[in-house]
Protein backbone atom coordinates (compact mmCIF):
# COMPACT_ATOMS: atom_id res chain seq x y z
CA UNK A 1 0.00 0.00 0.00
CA UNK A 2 1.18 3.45 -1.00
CA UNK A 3 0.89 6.58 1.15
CA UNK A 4 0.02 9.50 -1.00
CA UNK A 5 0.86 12.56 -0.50
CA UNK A 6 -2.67 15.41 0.49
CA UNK A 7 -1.62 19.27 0.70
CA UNK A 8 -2.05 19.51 4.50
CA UNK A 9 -4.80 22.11 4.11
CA UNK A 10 -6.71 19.39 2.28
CA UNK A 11 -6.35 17.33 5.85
CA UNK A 12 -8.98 17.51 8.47
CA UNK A 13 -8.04 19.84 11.75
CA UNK A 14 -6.89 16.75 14.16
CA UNK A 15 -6.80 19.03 17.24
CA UNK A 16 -10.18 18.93 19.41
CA UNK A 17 -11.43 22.34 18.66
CA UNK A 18 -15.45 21.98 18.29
CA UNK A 19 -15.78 24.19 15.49
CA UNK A 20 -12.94 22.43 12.93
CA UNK A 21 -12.58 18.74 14.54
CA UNK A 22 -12.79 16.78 11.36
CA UNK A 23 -12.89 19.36 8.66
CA UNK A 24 -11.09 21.42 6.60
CA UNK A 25 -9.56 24.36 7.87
CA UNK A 26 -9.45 27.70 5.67
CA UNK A 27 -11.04 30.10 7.98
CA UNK A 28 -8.76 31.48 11.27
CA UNK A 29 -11.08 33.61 12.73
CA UNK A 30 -14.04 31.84 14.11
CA UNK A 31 -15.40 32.91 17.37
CA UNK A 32 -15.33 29.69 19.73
CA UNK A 33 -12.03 28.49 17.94
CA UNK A 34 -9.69 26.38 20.09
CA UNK A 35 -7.73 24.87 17.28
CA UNK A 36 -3.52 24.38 18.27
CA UNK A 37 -1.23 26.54 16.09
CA UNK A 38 0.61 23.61 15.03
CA UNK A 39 -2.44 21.07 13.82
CA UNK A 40 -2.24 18.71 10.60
CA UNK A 41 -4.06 22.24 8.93
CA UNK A 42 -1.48 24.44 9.71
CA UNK A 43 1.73 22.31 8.44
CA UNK A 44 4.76 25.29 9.04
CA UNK A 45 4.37 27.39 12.17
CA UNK A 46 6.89 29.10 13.99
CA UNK A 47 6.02 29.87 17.26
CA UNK A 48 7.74 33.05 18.16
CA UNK A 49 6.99 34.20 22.20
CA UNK A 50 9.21 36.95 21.72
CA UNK A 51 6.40 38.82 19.69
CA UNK A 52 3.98 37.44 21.69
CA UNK A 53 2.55 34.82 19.02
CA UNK A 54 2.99 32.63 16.10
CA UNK A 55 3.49 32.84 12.35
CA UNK A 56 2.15 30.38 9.96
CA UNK A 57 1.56 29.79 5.70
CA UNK A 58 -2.39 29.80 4.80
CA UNK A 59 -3.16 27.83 1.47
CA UNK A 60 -1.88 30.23 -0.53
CA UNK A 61 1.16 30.73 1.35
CA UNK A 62 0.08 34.07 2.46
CA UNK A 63 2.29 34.83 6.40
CA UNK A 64 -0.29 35.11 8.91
CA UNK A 65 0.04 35.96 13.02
CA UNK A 66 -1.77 34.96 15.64
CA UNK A 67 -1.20 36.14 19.14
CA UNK A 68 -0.94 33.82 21.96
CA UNK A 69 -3.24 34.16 25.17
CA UNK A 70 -0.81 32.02 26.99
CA UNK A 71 1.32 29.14 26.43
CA UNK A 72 -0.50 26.61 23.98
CA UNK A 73 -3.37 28.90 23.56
CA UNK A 74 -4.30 31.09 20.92
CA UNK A 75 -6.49 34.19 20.74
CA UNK A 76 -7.90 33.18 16.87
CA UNK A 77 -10.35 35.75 17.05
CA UNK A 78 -7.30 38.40 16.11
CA UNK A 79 -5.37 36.28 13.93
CA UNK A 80 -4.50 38.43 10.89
CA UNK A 81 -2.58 38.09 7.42
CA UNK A 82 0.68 40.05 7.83
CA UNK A 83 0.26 42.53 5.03
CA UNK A 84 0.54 46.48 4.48
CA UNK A 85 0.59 48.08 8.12
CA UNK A 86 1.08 44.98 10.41
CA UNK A 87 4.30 45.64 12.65
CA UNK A 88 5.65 42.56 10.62
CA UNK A 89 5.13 43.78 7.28
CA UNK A 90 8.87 44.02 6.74
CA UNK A 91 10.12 40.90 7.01
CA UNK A 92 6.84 39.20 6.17
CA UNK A 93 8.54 37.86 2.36
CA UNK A 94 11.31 36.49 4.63
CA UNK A 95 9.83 34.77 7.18
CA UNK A 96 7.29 33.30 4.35
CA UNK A 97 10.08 32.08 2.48
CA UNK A 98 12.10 30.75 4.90
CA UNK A 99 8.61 28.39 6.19
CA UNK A 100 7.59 27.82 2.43
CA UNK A 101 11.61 26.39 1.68
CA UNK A 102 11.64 24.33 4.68
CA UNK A 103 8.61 23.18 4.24
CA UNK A 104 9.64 22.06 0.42
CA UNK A 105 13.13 20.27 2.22
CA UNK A 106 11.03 18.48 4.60
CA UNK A 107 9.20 16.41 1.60
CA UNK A 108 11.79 14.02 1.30
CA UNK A 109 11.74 13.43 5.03
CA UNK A 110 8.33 12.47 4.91
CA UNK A 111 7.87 10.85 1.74
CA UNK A 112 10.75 9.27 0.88
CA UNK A 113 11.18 8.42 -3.16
């Protein structure tokens, strides 16, 4: 039997959040979400306390932040892309790059030839 490869935003949330348990996970902002930042939907995080949060790739590799409430918990209600006028605008094309390129060197790792 052959294990083939799904796009992990095609994978069901596997954390216990009621609202995504089971389902496809596109939307970061539902009220009542208790989804982990690191879940099989959200493949390349980085969780960074020192800005009080973590960064992760959408589907369409877009950088995102969500701030952290406290350790392991998330506040998803204010989770926001990092674009024009977010205090991580900046270096948003490097950190995006640098998740998108590991993410790509990782493959291998995981699904050997």
């Amino acid at each position: 039997m052959y294990r083939t490869y799904r796009n992990a935003y095609e994978r069901a949330c596997d954390c216990t959040c009621p609202i995504h348990h089971g389902q496809p996970r596109t939307t970061y902002t539902d009220p009542g979400c208790f989804c982990l930042a690191t879940c099989a939907s959200q493949p390349m995080t980085v969780l960074a306390p020192q800005i009080g949060g973590a960064l992760f790739l959408d589907a369409h590799d877009a950088l995102w932040f969500v701030p952290a409430l406290e350790p392991g918990h998330w506040d998803w209600r204010y989770a926001t892309a990092v674009d024009i006028g977010h205090p991580l605008f900046e270096t948003s094309t490097q950190i995006a790059d640098f998740l998108h390129d590991t993410h790509l060197m990782l493959l291998p790792l995981v699904h050997p030839l």
